[in-house]
Short mmCIF file of N, CA, C and O in Angstrom, two decimals:
data_model
loop_
_atom_site.label_atom_id
_atom_site.label_comp_id
_atom_site.label_asym_id
_atom_site.label_seq_id
_atom_site.Cartn_x
_atom_site.Cartn_y
_atom_site.Cartn_z
N MET V 1 35.41 75.48 99.96
CA MET V 1 35.83 74.89 101.12
C MET V 1 37.23 75.94 101.43
O MET V 1 37.16 75.90 102.82
N VAL V 2 37.85 76.67 100.30
CA VAL V 2 39.16 77.13 101.34
C VAL V 2 38.48 78.68 101.84
O VAL V 2 38.55 79.00 103.07
N GLY V 3 37.05 78.87 101.37
CA GLY V 3 37.00 79.77 101.92
C GLY V 3 36.00 79.70 103.40
O GLY V 3 36.27 80.73 104.45
N ALA V 4 35.43 78.86 103.76
CA ALA V 4 34.91 78.07 104.95
C ALA V 4 36.28 77.89 105.88
O ALA V 4 35.92 78.65 107.07
N ALA V 5 37.33 77.10 104.97
CA ALA V 5 38.35 77.40 106.12
C ALA V 5 38.87 79.00 106.95
O ALA V 5 39.25 78.73 108.12
N GLY V 6 38.67 79.55 105.92
CA GLY V 6 39.81 80.76 106.27
C GLY V 6 38.68 81.40 107.87
O GLY V 6 39.20 82.34 108.13
N VAL V 7 37.22 81.23 107.01
CA VAL V 7 36.55 82.02 108.20
C VAL V 7 36.11 81.52 109.13
O VAL V 7 36.50 82.28 110.07
N ASN V 8 36.38 80.05 109.48
CA ASN V 8 36.33 78.92 110.21
C ASN V 8 38.04 79.55 111.49
O ASN V 8 37.63 79.28 112.32
N ALA V 9 39.06 79.55 110.42
CA ALA V 9 40.26 80.78 111.10
C ALA V 9 39.94 81.81 112.16
O ALA V 9 41.02 82.05 112.14
N GLY V 10 38.94 82.31 111.80
CA GLY V 10 39.19 83.98 112.04
C GLY V 10 39.07 84.73 110.91
O GLY V 10 39.64 86.26 111.57
N LEU V 11 39.64 84.71 109.64
CA LEU V 11 39.85 85.39 108.69
C LEU V 11 38.73 85.93 107.83
O LEU V 11 37.66 85.62 107.90
N ARG V 12 39.22 87.18 107.50
CA ARG V 12 37.83 88.16 106.43
C ARG V 12 38.47 87.73 105.17
O ARG V 12 39.04 88.15 104.65
N PRO V 13 37.52 87.04 104.05
CA PRO V 13 37.55 86.89 102.82
C PRO V 13 37.76 88.87 102.26
O PRO V 13 36.98 89.40 102.66
N ARG V 14 39.01 88.95 101.45
CA ARG V 14 39.28 90.18 100.87
C ARG V 14 39.17 90.10 99.42
O ARG V 14 38.71 91.36 98.91
N GLU V 15 39.48 89.08 98.92
CA GLU V 15 39.47 89.26 97.29
C GLU V 15 39.81 87.86 97.09
O GLU V 15 40.12 87.11 97.64
N GLU V 16 39.01 87.43 95.10
CA GLU V 16 39.54 86.26 94.69
C GLU V 16 39.91 87.02 93.65
O GLU V 16 39.22 87.70 92.45
N CYS V 17 40.78 86.26 93.10
CA CYS V 17 41.35 86.38 91.54
C CYS V 17 41.90 84.86 91.17
O CYS V 17 42.00 83.93 92.15
N GLY V 18 42.44 84.98 89.70
CA GLY V 18 43.28 84.25 89.17
C GLY V 18 44.74 84.06 88.93
O GLY V 18 45.25 85.45 88.48
N ALA V 19 45.28 83.27 89.31
CA ALA V 19 46.82 83.44 88.74
C ALA V 19 46.87 82.62 87.73
O ALA V 19 46.67 81.12 87.87
N LEU V 20 47.63 82.85 86.45
CA LEU V 20 48.10 82.31 85.55
C LEU V 20 49.52 81.69 86.00
O LEU V 20 50.29 81.69 86.02
N ILE V 21 49.38 80.04 85.23
CA ILE V 21 50.01 79.10 85.26
C ILE V 21 51.12 79.56 83.76
O ILE V 21 50.70 78.93 82.85
N ALA V 22 51.94 80.36 84.09
CA ALA V 22 52.62 80.67 82.78
C ALA V 22 54.06 81.08 83.31
O ALA V 22 53.97 81.80 84.26
N GLY V 23 54.80 81.50 82.22
CA GLY V 23 56.29 81.87 82.39
C GLY V 23 56.41 83.06 81.00
O GLY V 23 55.66 82.92 80.18
N ILE V 24 57.67 83.74 81.20
CA ILE V 24 57.60 84.68 80.05
C ILE V 24 58.85 84.01 79.40
O ILE V 24 60.18 84.41 80.22
N ARG V 25 58.69 84.39 77.96
CA ARG V 25 59.93 83.96 77.12
C ARG V 25 60.07 84.92 76.50
O ARG V 25 58.91 85.42 75.25
N ASP V 26 60.91 85.45 75.90
CA ASP V 26 61.29 86.64 75.26
C ASP V 26 60.05 87.57 74.89
O ASP V 26 59.73 87.94 73.78
N GLY V 27 59.65 87.79 75.76
CA GLY V 27 59.01 88.98 76.11
C GLY V 27 56.93 88.32 75.49
O GLY V 27 56.39 89.11 75.68
N ARG V 28 57.19 86.91 75.68
CA ARG V 28 55.78 86.58 75.54
C ARG V 28 55.74 85.59 76.36
O ARG V 28 56.17 84.94 77.00
N LEU V 29 54.19 85.41 76.78
CA LEU V 29 53.70 85.07 78.10
C LEU V 29 53.72 83.04 77.02
O LEU V 29 53.07 83.17 76.21
N ILE V 30 54.34 82.25 78.14
CA ILE V 30 54.76 80.80 77.66
C ILE V 30 53.67 79.67 78.75
O ILE V 30 53.75 80.46 79.95
N PRO V 31 52.38 79.54 78.29
CA PRO V 31 52.00 78.32 79.37
C PRO V 31 52.58 77.08 79.32
O PRO V 31 53.31 77.09 79.33
N ARG V 32 52.40 77.44 80.95
CA ARG V 32 53.11 76.52 81.87
C ARG V 32 51.89 75.25 82.58
O ARG V 32 51.37 76.49 83.63
N ALA V 33 52.06 74.33 82.55
CA ALA V 33 51.34 73.08 83.28
C ALA V 33 51.96 72.47 84.63
O ALA V 33 53.46 72.13 84.39
N SER V 34 51.70 72.29 85.94
CA SER V 34 51.94 71.55 86.85
C SER V 34 52.18 70.10 86.50
O SER V 34 51.69 69.88 85.89
N PHE V 35 53.36 69.65 87.22
CA PHE V 35 53.60 67.91 87.14
C PHE V 35 51.90 67.58 87.12
O PHE V 35 52.07 66.87 86.69
N PHE V 36 51.58 67.59 88.24
CA PHE V 36 50.49 66.94 88.71
C PHE V 36 49.46 67.19 87.74
O PHE V 36 48.48 66.47 87.50
N GLN V 37 48.78 68.46 87.23
CA GLN V 37 48.02 68.81 86.44
C GLN V 37 48.41 67.71 85.04
O GLN V 37 47.32 67.20 85.06
N GLN V 38 49.40 67.93 84.33
CA GLN V 38 49.76 67.05 83.38
C GLN V 38 49.54 65.63 83.95
O GLN V 38 48.73 64.86 83.06
N LYS V 39 50.42 64.93 84.76
CA LYS V 39 49.47 63.56 85.36
C LYS V 39 48.75 62.92 85.15
O LYS V 39 47.80 62.35 84.55
N ASN V 40 47.60 64.17 86.13
CA ASN V 40 46.02 64.01 86.33
C ASN V 40 44.92 64.00 84.93
O ASN V 40 44.34 63.15 84.63
N VAL V 41 45.40 64.70 84.17
CA VAL V 41 45.13 64.76 82.59
C VAL V 41 45.45 63.50 81.67
O VAL V 41 44.27 63.24 81.37
N ARG V 42 46.57 63.42 81.98
CA ARG V 42 46.79 62.16 81.32
C ARG V 42 46.39 60.71 81.27
O ARG V 42 45.68 60.12 80.59
N ALA V 43 46.50 60.65 82.95
CA ALA V 43 45.35 59.40 83.54
C ALA V 43 44.25 59.19 83.19
O ALA V 43 43.33 58.79 82.86
N ALA V 44 43.53 61.02 82.65
CA ALA V 44 41.99 60.74 82.66
C ALA V 44 41.72 60.09 81.14
O ALA V 44 40.60 59.77 80.62
N ILE V 45 42.48 61.44 80.07
CA ILE V 45 43.03 60.87 78.70
C ILE V 45 42.81 59.20 78.75
O ILE V 45 42.03 58.81 77.83
N ALA V 46 43.73 58.64 78.99
CA ALA V 46 44.21 57.09 79.42
C ALA V 46 42.60 56.13 79.71
O ALA V 46 42.60 55.43 79.40
N ASP V 47 41.97 57.00 80.77
CA ASP V 47 40.72 56.21 81.26
C ASP V 47 39.49 56.87 80.29
O ASP V 47 38.45 56.32 81.15
N SER V 48 39.56 57.00 79.15
CA SER V 48 39.03 57.71 77.93
C SER V 48 37.85 58.57 78.80
O SER V 48 36.62 58.86 78.28
N GLU V 49 38.40 59.74 79.63
CA GLU V 49 37.74 60.69 79.97
C GLU V 49 38.31 62.16 79.73
O GLU V 49 38.88 62.53 80.49
N PRO V 50 38.37 62.95 78.50
CA PRO V 50 39.18 63.60 78.20
C PRO V 50 38.96 64.62 79.24
O PRO V 50 37.70 64.88 79.67
N GLN V 51 39.79 65.85 79.30
CA GLN V 51 39.39 66.97 80.76
C GLN V 51 40.59 67.64 79.83
O GLN V 51 41.49 68.08 78.78
N TRP V 52 40.32 69.25 79.99
CA TRP V 52 41.28 70.37 79.83
C TRP V 52 42.17 70.68 80.69
O TRP V 52 42.37 70.11 81.95
N LEU V 53 43.18 70.94 80.50
CA LEU V 53 44.52 71.27 81.02
C LEU V 53 44.25 73.04 81.49
O LEU V 53 44.73 73.30 80.83
N LEU V 54 43.85 72.97 82.64
CA LEU V 54 44.05 74.79 83.18
C LEU V 54 45.14 74.99 83.17
O LEU V 54 46.03 74.44 83.39
N GLN V 55 45.26 76.47 83.20
CA GLN V 55 46.13 77.24 82.74
C GLN V 55 46.61 78.28 83.68
O GLN V 55 46.79 79.14 84.13
N HIS V 56 45.20 78.15 84.93
CA HIS V 56 45.32 79.12 86.20
C HIS V 56 44.84 78.26 87.42
O HIS V 56 44.44 77.32 87.37
N GLU V 57 45.51 79.02 88.62
CA GLU V 57 45.00 78.43 89.66
C GLU V 57 43.78 79.78 90.32
O GLU V 57 43.51 80.83 89.81
N ASP V 58 42.77 79.20 91.21
CA ASP V 58 41.94 80.30 91.94
C ASP V 58 42.79 80.70 93.08
O ASP V 58 43.45 79.55 93.82
N VAL V 59 42.64 82.31 94.04
CA VAL V 59 43.31 82.61 94.47
C VAL V 59 42.70 83.40 95.67
O VAL V 59 41.61 84.12 94.71
N VAL V 60 42.28 82.83 96.97
CA VAL V 60 41.42 83.33 97.47
C VAL V 60 42.28 84.17 98.58
O VAL V 60 43.22 84.28 99.19
N ILE V 61 42.11 85.32 98.74
CA ILE V 61 42.83 86.51 100.27
C ILE V 61 42.43 86.67 100.93
O ILE V 61 41.36 87.46 101.32
N PHE V 62 42.97 86.55 102.04
CA PHE V 62 42.18 86.92 103.41
C PHE V 62 42.77 87.73 104.27
O PHE V 62 44.09 87.80 103.80
N GLU V 63 42.11 88.38 104.83
CA GLU V 63 42.94 89.47 105.87
C GLU V 63 42.00 89.33 107.48
O GLU V 63 40.97 88.33 107.51
N SER V 64 43.11 89.63 108.08
CA SER V 64 42.68 89.32 110.05
C SER V 64 41.60 90.32 110.03
O SER V 64 41.51 91.21 109.70
N ARG V 65 40.33 90.05 110.74
CA ARG V 65 39.43 90.51 111.49
C ARG V 65 40.00 91.80 111.96
O ARG V 65 39.25 92.51 111.86
N VAL V 66 41.29 91.62 112.95
CA VAL V 66 41.59 93.06 113.38
C VAL V 66 41.95 93.78 112.79
O VAL V 66 40.91 95.04 112.31
N LEU V 67 43.05 93.57 111.54
CA LEU V 67 43.53 94.53 110.56
C LEU V 67 41.95 94.94 109.40
O LEU V 67 42.01 95.85 108.93
N ALA V 68 40.96 93.92 109.59
CA ALA V 68 40.07 94.46 109.00
C ALA V 68 39.00 96.09 109.51
O ALA V 68 38.28 96.74 108.53
N THR V 69 38.88 95.70 110.35
CA THR V 69 38.37 96.90 111.34
C THR V 69 39.08 98.09 111.82
O THR V 69 38.40 99.06 112.18
N ALA V 70 40.87 97.75 111.31
CA ALA V 70 41.67 99.03 111.69
C ALA V 70 41.55 99.99 111.00
O ALA V 70 41.24 99.57 109.54
N GLY V 71 41.77 101.61 110.67
CA GLY V 71 41.49 102.55 110.09
C GLY V 71 43.02 102.24 109.72
O GLY V 71 44.21 101.61 109.97
N PRO V 72 43.36 102.92 108.39
CA PRO V 72 44.57 102.89 107.54
C PRO V 72 45.62 103.51 108.37
O PRO V 72 46.98 102.79 108.14
N ARG V 73 45.90 104.52 109.61
CA ARG V 73 47.00 104.39 109.91
C ARG V 73 47.65 103.51 111.40
O ARG V 73 48.42 102.81 111.07
N GLU V 74 46.62 102.57 111.80
CA GLU V 74 46.95 101.60 112.45
C GLU V 74 47.14 100.13 111.40
O GLU V 74 48.22 99.50 112.14
N ARG V 75 46.89 100.39 110.20
CA ARG V 75 47.58 98.77 109.58
C ARG V 75 49.03 99.13 108.98
O ARG V 75 49.27 98.08 109.10
N ARG V 76 49.28 100.62 109.11
CA ARG V 76 50.36 100.73 107.98
C ARG V 76 51.82 100.00 110.03
O ARG V 76 52.75 99.79 109.03
N GLY V 77 51.51 99.58 110.80
CA GLY V 77 51.62 99.06 112.04
C GLY V 77 53.45 100.15 112.18
O GLY V 77 54.52 99.45 112.41
#
């Protein structure tokens, strides 16, 4: 749905990637869940529907169709 919304807004998909939900403490990666992730998982478990707590978010990067067709010099602005 996000991809379709971007295209409908006149944007062009550029890249899809994942963003870790984590912090760094003493040089180590420490998982961190958002408040809403924890709330939703706890509610599901309480309803006897166990779920995994995801430690990433999907990221979709778009670019303007104008910039996508411009040459490297025109992009620098």
